[in-house]
Coordinates of C-alpha atoms in Angstrom, one line a residue:
M1 CA 115.4 144.6 101.3
T2 CA 117.2 146.6 103.4
D3 CA 119.1 146.0 106.4
I4 CA 116.5 148.0 108.6
Q5 CA 113.9 146.1 107.2
I6 CA 115.3 142.9 106.9
Y7 CA 115.4 143.9 110.8
L8 CA 112.5 144.5 111.2
T9 CA 110.8 141.4 109.1
L10 CA 112.6 139.4 112.4
G11 CA 111.5 141.7 115.0
V12 CA 108.2 141.3 113.6
F13 CA 108.1 137.1 113.3
A14 CA 109.3 137.3 116.5
T15 CA 106.4 139.5 118.2
V16 CA 103.8 137.8 116.7
I17 CA 104.9 135.0 118.5
L18 CA 105.2 135.9 121.3
L19 CA 102.1 137.5 121.5
I20 CA 100.3 134.4 120.8
A21 CA 102.6 132.5 122.8
F22 CA 102.0 134.9 126.2
D23 CA 98.2 134.5 124.7
V24 CA 98.1 138.6 124.7
V25 CA 95.9 139.4 122.0
D26 CA 94.3 136.1 119.7
M27 CA 96.0 135.0 117.0
V28 CA 94.7 135.7 114.4
V29 CA 94.6 139.9 115.4
A30 CA 98.0 138.7 116.2
A31 CA 99.2 137.7 112.8
L32 CA 97.1 140.1 111.0
L33 CA 99.0 142.5 113.0
G34 CA 102.4 141.9 111.3
V35 CA 100.9 141.9 108.6
C36 CA 99.8 145.5 108.4
V37 CA 103.1 146.6 109.7
L38 CA 104.5 144.9 107.2
I39 CA 102.6 146.4 104.6
M40 CA 103.4 149.9 106.0
F41 CA 106.6 149.4 106.0
D42 CA 106.9 148.5 102.5
I43 CA 108.0 144.6 102.9
L44 CA 105.6 143.5 101.0
D45 CA 104.3 144.9 97.8
R46 CA 101.5 144.2 95.4
G47 CA 104.1 141.5 93.4
D48 CA 104.7 139.4 96.0
L49 CA 100.5 139.1 96.6
I50 CA 101.2 136.5 93.2
Q51 CA 103.9 134.7 95.3
I52 CA 101.1 134.1 98.6
V53 CA 98.9 133.2 96.5
Q54 CA 101.1 131.1 94.5
T55 CA 102.1 129.2 97.8
A56 CA 98.9 129.5 99.8
S57 CA 95.9 128.5 97.4
G58 CA 96.7 125.3 97.7
P59 CA 97.1 124.1 101.0
L60 CA 93.6 126.8 101.7
A61 CA 92.0 124.8 99.3
L62 CA 92.5 121.9 100.7
L63 CA 91.2 123.2 104.1
F64 CA 88.2 124.8 102.3
G65 CA 86.9 121.4 100.4
G66 CA 87.4 119.8 103.5
M67 CA 85.3 122.2 105.5
V68 CA 82.4 121.8 103.0
V69 CA 82.7 118.1 102.6
A70 CA 82.9 117.4 106.3
R71 CA 80.1 120.3 107.1
V72 CA 77.8 118.9 104.6
I73 CA 78.2 115.1 105.9
S74 CA 77.2 116.2 109.5
R75 CA 74.0 116.8 108.6
T76 CA 73.4 113.7 107.6
G77 CA 73.8 112.1 111.2
I78 CA 76.5 109.8 110.4
F79 CA 78.4 111.0 113.1
E80 CA 76.1 110.3 115.7
W81 CA 75.8 107.1 114.6
L82 CA 79.9 106.5 114.2
E83 CA 80.1 107.7 117.9
D84 CA 77.9 105.5 119.3
A85 CA 79.8 102.6 117.8
V86 CA 83.4 103.9 118.6
L87 CA 81.8 104.4 122.4
H88 CA 80.5 101.2 122.2
A89 CA 84.1 99.9 121.0
T90 CA 85.9 101.8 124.2
A91 CA 83.6 99.6 126.9
G92 CA 83.9 103.0 128.9
S93 CA 87.5 103.3 128.6
G94 CA 89.8 106.3 127.9
K95 CA 92.3 104.4 127.5
R96 CA 90.6 102.4 124.9
L97 CA 89.7 105.7 123.5
L98 CA 93.1 107.1 122.9
L99 CA 94.3 104.2 120.9
L100 CA 90.9 104.0 118.7
I101 CA 91.8 107.6 117.8
V102 CA 95.2 106.7 117.0
A103 CA 93.7 103.8 114.7
L104 CA 91.0 105.8 113.4
V105 CA 92.9 109.3 112.8
A106 CA 95.3 107.0 110.9
L107 CA 92.9 105.2 108.4
V108 CA 91.6 108.3 107.3
C109 CA 95.0 110.4 107.0
A110 CA 96.3 107.1 105.0
I111 CA 93.6 108.7 102.0
L112 CA 92.7 112.2 103.2
P113 CA 94.7 115.5 104.0
N114 CA 95.5 116.1 107.7
A115 CA 93.2 119.0 108.7
T116 CA 90.0 117.4 106.9
A117 CA 90.9 114.0 109.2
V118 CA 90.3 116.5 112.3
I119 CA 87.1 118.3 110.8
L120 CA 85.7 114.4 110.6
V121 CA 86.6 112.2 113.4
A122 CA 86.3 115.1 115.9
P123 CA 82.9 116.0 115.9
I124 CA 83.0 111.6 117.0
I125 CA 85.6 112.6 119.5
V126 CA 83.8 115.4 121.0
G127 CA 80.9 113.0 121.6
V128 CA 82.7 110.3 123.1
C129 CA 84.8 112.4 125.9
R130 CA 81.4 113.7 126.9
A131 CA 79.7 110.0 127.3
L132 CA 83.0 109.2 128.7
K133 CA 83.0 112.3 131.2
V134 CA 86.3 113.6 130.2
D135 CA 87.9 117.3 128.3
F136 CA 88.0 116.5 125.0
V137 CA 90.9 119.3 125.0
G138 CA 93.5 116.6 125.4
P139 CA 92.1 113.8 122.4
L140 CA 91.3 116.8 120.2
I141 CA 95.1 117.9 120.5
I142 CA 96.2 114.0 120.5
T143 CA 94.0 113.6 117.0
A144 CA 95.8 116.5 115.4
I145 CA 99.2 115.1 116.6
V146 CA 98.4 111.8 115.2
S147 CA 97.0 113.3 111.8
N148 CA 99.9 114.8 111.4
A149 CA 102.3 111.9 111.9
A150 CA 99.7 109.6 110.2
G151 CA 99.9 112.4 107.0
M152 CA 102.9 110.6 106.3
L153 CA 101.7 107.2 105.7
T154 CA 100.7 108.9 102.1
L155 CA 102.0 111.4 100.0
V156 CA 98.3 113.0 99.7
G157 CA 98.5 112.8 104.0
D158 CA 99.6 116.1 104.8
P159 CA 100.0 119.3 101.9
A160 CA 103.8 119.7 103.3
T161 CA 104.8 116.3 102.5
F162 CA 102.8 116.4 99.1
L163 CA 104.9 119.5 98.6
V164 CA 108.2 117.8 98.6
G165 CA 107.2 115.3 97.0
S166 CA 105.8 117.2 93.8
A167 CA 108.7 119.6 93.8
I168 CA 111.2 116.1 93.4
G169 CA 108.6 114.1 90.9
L170 CA 108.2 111.3 94.0
S171 CA 105.5 108.9 92.9
F172 CA 102.5 107.9 94.8
I173 CA 104.3 104.8 94.7
D174 CA 108.0 105.3 95.1
Y175 CA 106.5 107.5 97.9
L176 CA 105.1 104.2 100.0
R177 CA 108.4 102.6 99.1
L178 CA 110.7 105.9 100.8
V179 CA 108.8 107.4 103.4
S180 CA 105.9 105.4 104.8
L181 CA 107.6 103.0 107.0
G182 CA 109.3 106.3 108.5
G183 CA 105.8 107.6 108.6
L184 CA 104.4 104.6 110.4
L185 CA 107.4 104.5 113.2
A186 CA 106.6 108.7 114.1
L187 CA 103.0 107.3 114.6
L188 CA 103.5 104.9 116.8
V189 CA 105.9 106.3 119.1
I190 CA 102.7 108.7 120.4
V191 CA 101.6 105.6 122.1
P192 CA 103.7 105.2 124.9
L193 CA 103.6 108.6 125.8
L194 CA 99.4 109.0 126.2
P195 CA 99.2 107.6 129.6
R196 CA 101.8 110.1 130.8
L197 CA 100.6 113.1 128.5
L198 CA 96.9 112.5 129.5
P199 CA 96.9 110.3 132.5
E200 CA 93.1 111.3 133.6
V201 CA 92.3 110.1 130.6
W202 CA 93.6 107.4 129.7
A203 CA 92.7 105.9 133.5
A204 CA 88.9 107.3 133.4
R205 CA 86.6 104.2 133.6
V206 CA 83.0 104.3 133.3
T207 CA 80.1 102.1 133.8
L208 CA 78.3 102.4 130.0
P209 CA 74.4 101.7 130.1
A210 CA 73.8 97.7 129.1
K211 CA 71.4 99.2 126.8
R212 CA 71.3 102.5 124.4
R213 CA 68.6 103.9 122.0
P214 CA 69.8 102.5 118.7
V215 CA 70.8 105.7 116.0
T216 CA 69.2 105.3 113.1
I217 CA 70.2 107.5 110.3
E218 CA 66.3 109.7 108.9
R219 CA 67.9 110.9 105.7
P220 CA 69.3 107.7 104.1
A221 CA 69.6 109.1 100.2
F222 CA 70.9 112.5 102.1
L223 CA 73.2 110.4 103.5
A224 CA 74.4 108.3 100.2
L225 CA 75.1 111.5 98.0
S226 CA 76.7 113.1 100.9
L227 CA 79.0 109.3 101.1
S228 CA 79.6 109.5 97.0
V229 CA 80.9 112.6 97.6
L230 CA 83.8 112.2 99.6
V231 CA 84.3 108.7 97.7
I232 CA 84.9 110.7 94.1
M233 CA 87.0 113.0 96.9
V234 CA 88.9 110.3 98.0
V235 CA 89.7 108.7 94.8
L236 CA 90.3 111.8 92.8
F237 CA 93.0 111.9 95.6
L238 CA 94.5 108.6 94.6
V239 CA 94.1 108.6 90.8
G240 CA 93.9 112.6 89.2
E241 CA 97.1 113.6 89.1
S242 CA 97.7 110.3 86.9
L243 CA 94.8 111.4 84.9
P244 CA 95.4 112.9 81.7
N245 CA 94.3 115.8 82.6
T246 CA 96.1 115.8 85.7
I247 CA 94.1 116.8 89.2
I248 CA 96.0 117.6 91.9
P249 CA 94.8 118.0 95.3
P250 CA 93.7 121.1 95.4
Q251 CA 91.6 120.8 92.4
V252 CA 90.0 117.6 93.9
A253 CA 88.9 120.1 96.9
I254 CA 87.0 122.4 94.9
I255 CA 85.7 119.7 92.9
A256 CA 84.7 118.2 95.9
A257 CA 82.6 121.1 97.8
S258 CA 81.5 122.1 95.0
L259 CA 79.6 118.3 94.2
A260 CA 78.7 118.7 98.5
L261 CA 76.7 122.2 98.2
L262 CA 75.2 120.9 94.8
V263 CA 73.7 117.8 97.0
V264 CA 72.7 119.8 99.8
Y265 CA 70.5 122.7 97.2
G266 CA 69.4 119.7 95.9
A267 CA 67.9 118.3 99.0
R268 CA 67.0 120.6 100.0
I269 CA 68.2 119.8 103.4
E270 CA 69.1 123.5 104.2
P271 CA 70.4 127.0 102.5
V272 CA 73.7 127.0 100.7
G273 CA 74.7 129.9 102.8
E274 CA 74.1 128.1 105.6
V275 CA 77.4 125.8 104.9
I276 CA 79.4 128.5 103.8
R277 CA 78.9 130.7 106.6
D278 CA 79.8 127.8 108.8
V279 CA 83.2 127.2 107.4
D280 CA 85.9 127.8 109.9
W281 CA 86.7 131.3 108.3
K282 CA 88.9 132.7 110.8
T283 CA 91.3 129.6 110.8
I284 CA 91.4 130.3 107.0
V285 CA 92.6 134.2 107.4
F286 CA 95.2 132.9 110.6
L287 CA 96.9 131.0 107.9
G288 CA 96.7 133.0 104.9
A289 CA 98.6 135.6 107.5
I290 CA 100.7 133.2 108.4
F291 CA 101.4 132.7 104.6
T292 CA 102.0 136.4 104.0
L293 CA 104.8 136.6 107.3
V294 CA 106.5 134.0 105.9
Q295 CA 106.8 135.4 102.5
A296 CA 108.3 138.2 104.0
F297 CA 110.8 136.2 105.7
V298 CA 111.2 134.1 102.0
K299 CA 111.9 137.9 100.7
T300 CA 114.7 138.5 102.9
E301 CA 116.8 136.3 100.9
L302 CA 118.4 135.3 104.5
L303 CA 117.3 131.4 103.0
Q304 CA 119.1 131.7 100.3
G305 CA 122.4 132.5 102.1
L306 CA 122.2 130.1 104.1
S307 CA 122.1 127.7 101.2
I308 CA 125.5 129.1 100.4
Q309 CA 126.3 129.0 103.8
L310 CA 126.0 125.3 104.3
Y311 CA 127.8 124.8 101.1
D312 CA 130.6 126.2 103.1
W313 CA 130.2 124.6 106.0
F314 CA 129.9 120.6 104.7
G315 CA 130.2 120.5 101.0
G316 CA 129.1 117.7 99.4
D317 CA 128.8 115.8 102.1
F318 CA 124.9 115.6 102.2
M319 CA 124.0 113.4 105.4
P320 CA 125.2 115.9 108.1
V321 CA 122.8 118.9 105.9
A322 CA 120.2 116.4 106.1
L323 CA 120.3 116.0 109.3
L324 CA 119.9 119.8 110.3
S325 CA 117.7 120.8 108.1
L326 CA 115.6 118.3 109.9
A327 CA 115.8 119.7 113.2
G328 CA 115.9 123.6 112.0
I329 CA 112.7 122.6 109.9
G330 CA 111.5 121.3 112.7
V331 CA 112.5 124.1 114.8
L332 CA 110.4 126.5 112.3
S333 CA 107.3 124.4 111.8
S334 CA 107.1 124.7 115.1
L335 CA 106.8 128.5 115.5
L336 CA 104.9 129.5 112.0
A337 CA 103.0 127.1 110.2
N338 CA 104.4 124.2 108.5
I339 CA 103.7 124.3 104.5
P340 CA 105.0 127.6 104.2
V341 CA 108.5 126.6 105.5
V342 CA 108.9 123.8 103.9
A343 CA 108.2 125.9 101.2
A344 CA 110.8 128.2 102.0
A345 CA 112.9 125.5 102.8
L346 CA 113.0 123.8 99.5
V347 CA 114.6 126.8 98.2
M348 CA 117.5 126.7 99.9
T349 CA 117.9 122.7 99.6
T350 CA 117.8 123.2 95.7
G351 CA 120.3 125.9 96.1
Y352 CA 122.9 124.7 98.2
L353 CA 122.6 120.9 96.0
V354 CA 123.2 123.4 93.1
A355 CA 126.0 125.0 94.3
A356 CA 127.3 121.1 95.9
E357 CA 127.0 120.1 91.6
A358 CA 124.9 118.0 93.0
V359 CA 122.1 119.2 90.3
P360 CA 122.3 121.3 87.3
E361 CA 121.3 124.9 87.8
I362 CA 117.9 124.2 86.0
A363 CA 116.5 122.4 88.9
L364 CA 116.6 125.6 90.5
G365 CA 113.5 126.0 88.0
P366 CA 110.2 124.6 88.4
G367 CA 109.4 120.5 86.4
F368 CA 113.1 119.3 87.4
T369 CA 112.9 116.0 88.4
D370 CA 116.3 114.4 87.9
W371 CA 117.7 113.9 91.7
P372 CA 120.1 111.5 91.6
D373 CA 119.1 109.0 95.2
T374 CA 121.9 110.7 97.2
T375 CA 120.2 113.5 97.2
L376 CA 117.0 112.0 98.5
P377 CA 118.0 112.0 102.0
L378 CA 117.7 115.8 102.5
F379 CA 114.3 116.0 100.9
I380 CA 112.7 113.3 103.0
A381 CA 114.6 115.0 106.4
M382 CA 112.3 118.3 104.7
M383 CA 108.7 115.8 105.6
F384 CA 109.9 114.8 108.5
G385 CA 110.5 118.3 109.5
G386 CA 108.1 120.2 108.4
T387 CA 105.4 117.5 108.8
L388 CA 106.5 116.5 112.4
G389 CA 107.7 119.5 113.8
G390 CA 104.6 120.6 113.5
N391 CA 103.2 119.2 116.3
A392 CA 104.9 121.1 119.2
T393 CA 102.7 124.1 119.1
L394 CA 99.0 124.6 118.0
I395 CA 100.1 126.9 115.5
G396 CA 102.5 124.8 113.7
A397 CA 100.1 122.8 111.3
S398 CA 96.9 123.2 109.7
A399 CA 95.9 120.2 111.5
N400 CA 96.4 122.2 115.0
V401 CA 94.7 125.5 114.2
V402 CA 91.1 123.8 113.2
A403 CA 92.0 121.0 116.1
V404 CA 92.1 124.4 118.6
G405 CA 89.7 126.0 116.8
I406 CA 87.1 122.9 117.6
C407 CA 87.4 123.2 120.9
A408 CA 86.7 126.7 121.2
A409 CA 83.5 126.1 119.3
H410 CA 82.6 123.7 121.3
G411 CA 83.5 126.5 124.7
K412 CA 87.0 125.1 125.2
R413 CA 89.8 127.6 124.6
V414 CA 93.3 126.3 124.1
N415 CA 96.5 128.9 125.1
F416 CA 99.6 127.7 123.1
M417 CA 101.2 126.2 126.5
Q418 CA 98.0 124.1 126.9
F419 CA 99.3 122.7 123.7
L420 CA 102.8 122.4 123.9
R421 CA 102.9 120.7 127.1
I422 CA 101.4 117.8 124.8
G423 CA 102.8 118.4 121.9
L424 CA 106.2 119.4 122.4
P425 CA 107.4 116.2 124.2
I426 CA 106.0 113.9 120.9
A427 CA 107.7 116.1 118.3
V428 CA 110.6 116.3 120.2
L429 CA 110.6 112.1 119.9
Q430 CA 109.0 112.2 116.4
L431 CA 112.0 114.0 115.2
F432 CA 114.7 111.8 116.8
V433 CA 112.8 109.5 115.1
G434 CA 112.9 110.8 111.9
A435 CA 116.6 111.5 111.9
L436 CA 117.7 107.3 112.7
Y437 CA 115.1 107.0 109.7
V438 CA 117.1 109.0 107.5
L439 CA 120.4 107.8 108.8
A440 CA 118.5 104.6 107.7
L441 CA 117.5 105.5 104.5
D442 CA 120.6 106.9 103.2
A443 CA 122.9 104.1 103.8
I444 CA 120.2 102.0 102.1
L445 CA 120.4 103.6 99.3
G446 CA 123.8 104.3 99.2
S447 CA 124.6 100.3 99.3
G448 CA 122.3 100.3 96.0
A449 CA 119.9 97.4 98.1
L450 CA 116.3 99.7 96.7
D451 CA 116.4 100.0 93.1
S452 CA 117.1 103.3 91.6
I453 CA 114.6 105.6 91.6
A454 CA 113.3 106.6 88.2
H455 CA 111.1 109.8 87.8

């Protein structure tokens, strides 16, 4: 790639972000226009499509599968029943609603990818907000942010953490030992910020009717089959990778979507085409375009050069690199979709570790899992930066884009600055907590207090 093409790529990036930030054009249009410019100037060619598909197919499959399963479950009436239960639990208090959102979304995100969790709980939150006579935009933004933080509770909770964990061969149990406590801390720091960021919702109070019409499930058999699909999805997320024929989360999502569509077809509730049509294709197209833009950035080889520069600056002192990585990836993840940013950062970090002779050159290839314990804080810092940095803006994580899309579907358009007002303070505090956790983890690993991780 020539210098002109590198400058043009960076210029396209900046222009797309500014167009979205100042709401000049729709974010999908801005991203697609950026892709068109890169293609026209031969910055992206047919060979890049293979790499884009490899990087984007997994996260987009997770998103598509979650959308289909949630859409099918929405026809069972279970959301209306849950909405009534949550409304009763709030006792008419906006404060209780926000605290319930944190607890409910954290529970769901511990076993399901964050974007899927947002899709599942959003209808409930919108209904409860309307009953409490408060704007649902703020609570849905909080839902996305909580889902991203709670996605760090387990290995399967967030595509970005899964990407890093799978790249270094981190098992589900090892993840619980090394990372989950940090995810819990990142989740808890949201709570004291809620009354400041959403004061109107926090202070809201309405009197609920003493007697409400009970919500009944009209098609219990359809509900049972649909929830069975969800259970299968959750179980396969948890154990699929340990089966003789490994089933990774994106494959699980496609299996679950197929079973959900089979249930719809067999129950004759509605045409399968209706379910497919209601998938949020706008969000999927936008994320696909962002993945394409990031591939162009990776192609500039700026990240590869940075890995060598990191070694020149810090040598074999890993902790400054980990903290710089956490901050840098956090900033980039707020401006671009966090999943492709983390994928690119993996290349940079691995290159640095090879240059520092912490791992052999074979680590640059796929399948290497013999990572020394001293290198683990670098990768965990990447998880914090990618997952929590994405909370700052509406384009920073797939869950954010999904939440914004749901708001639009219910007649409320969320702009960049509106999301930034809530997301940025939370992201900054979470990244600070993440940095403290990485420092503490490095000290613990260095002291040998944790047993050596066997991959």
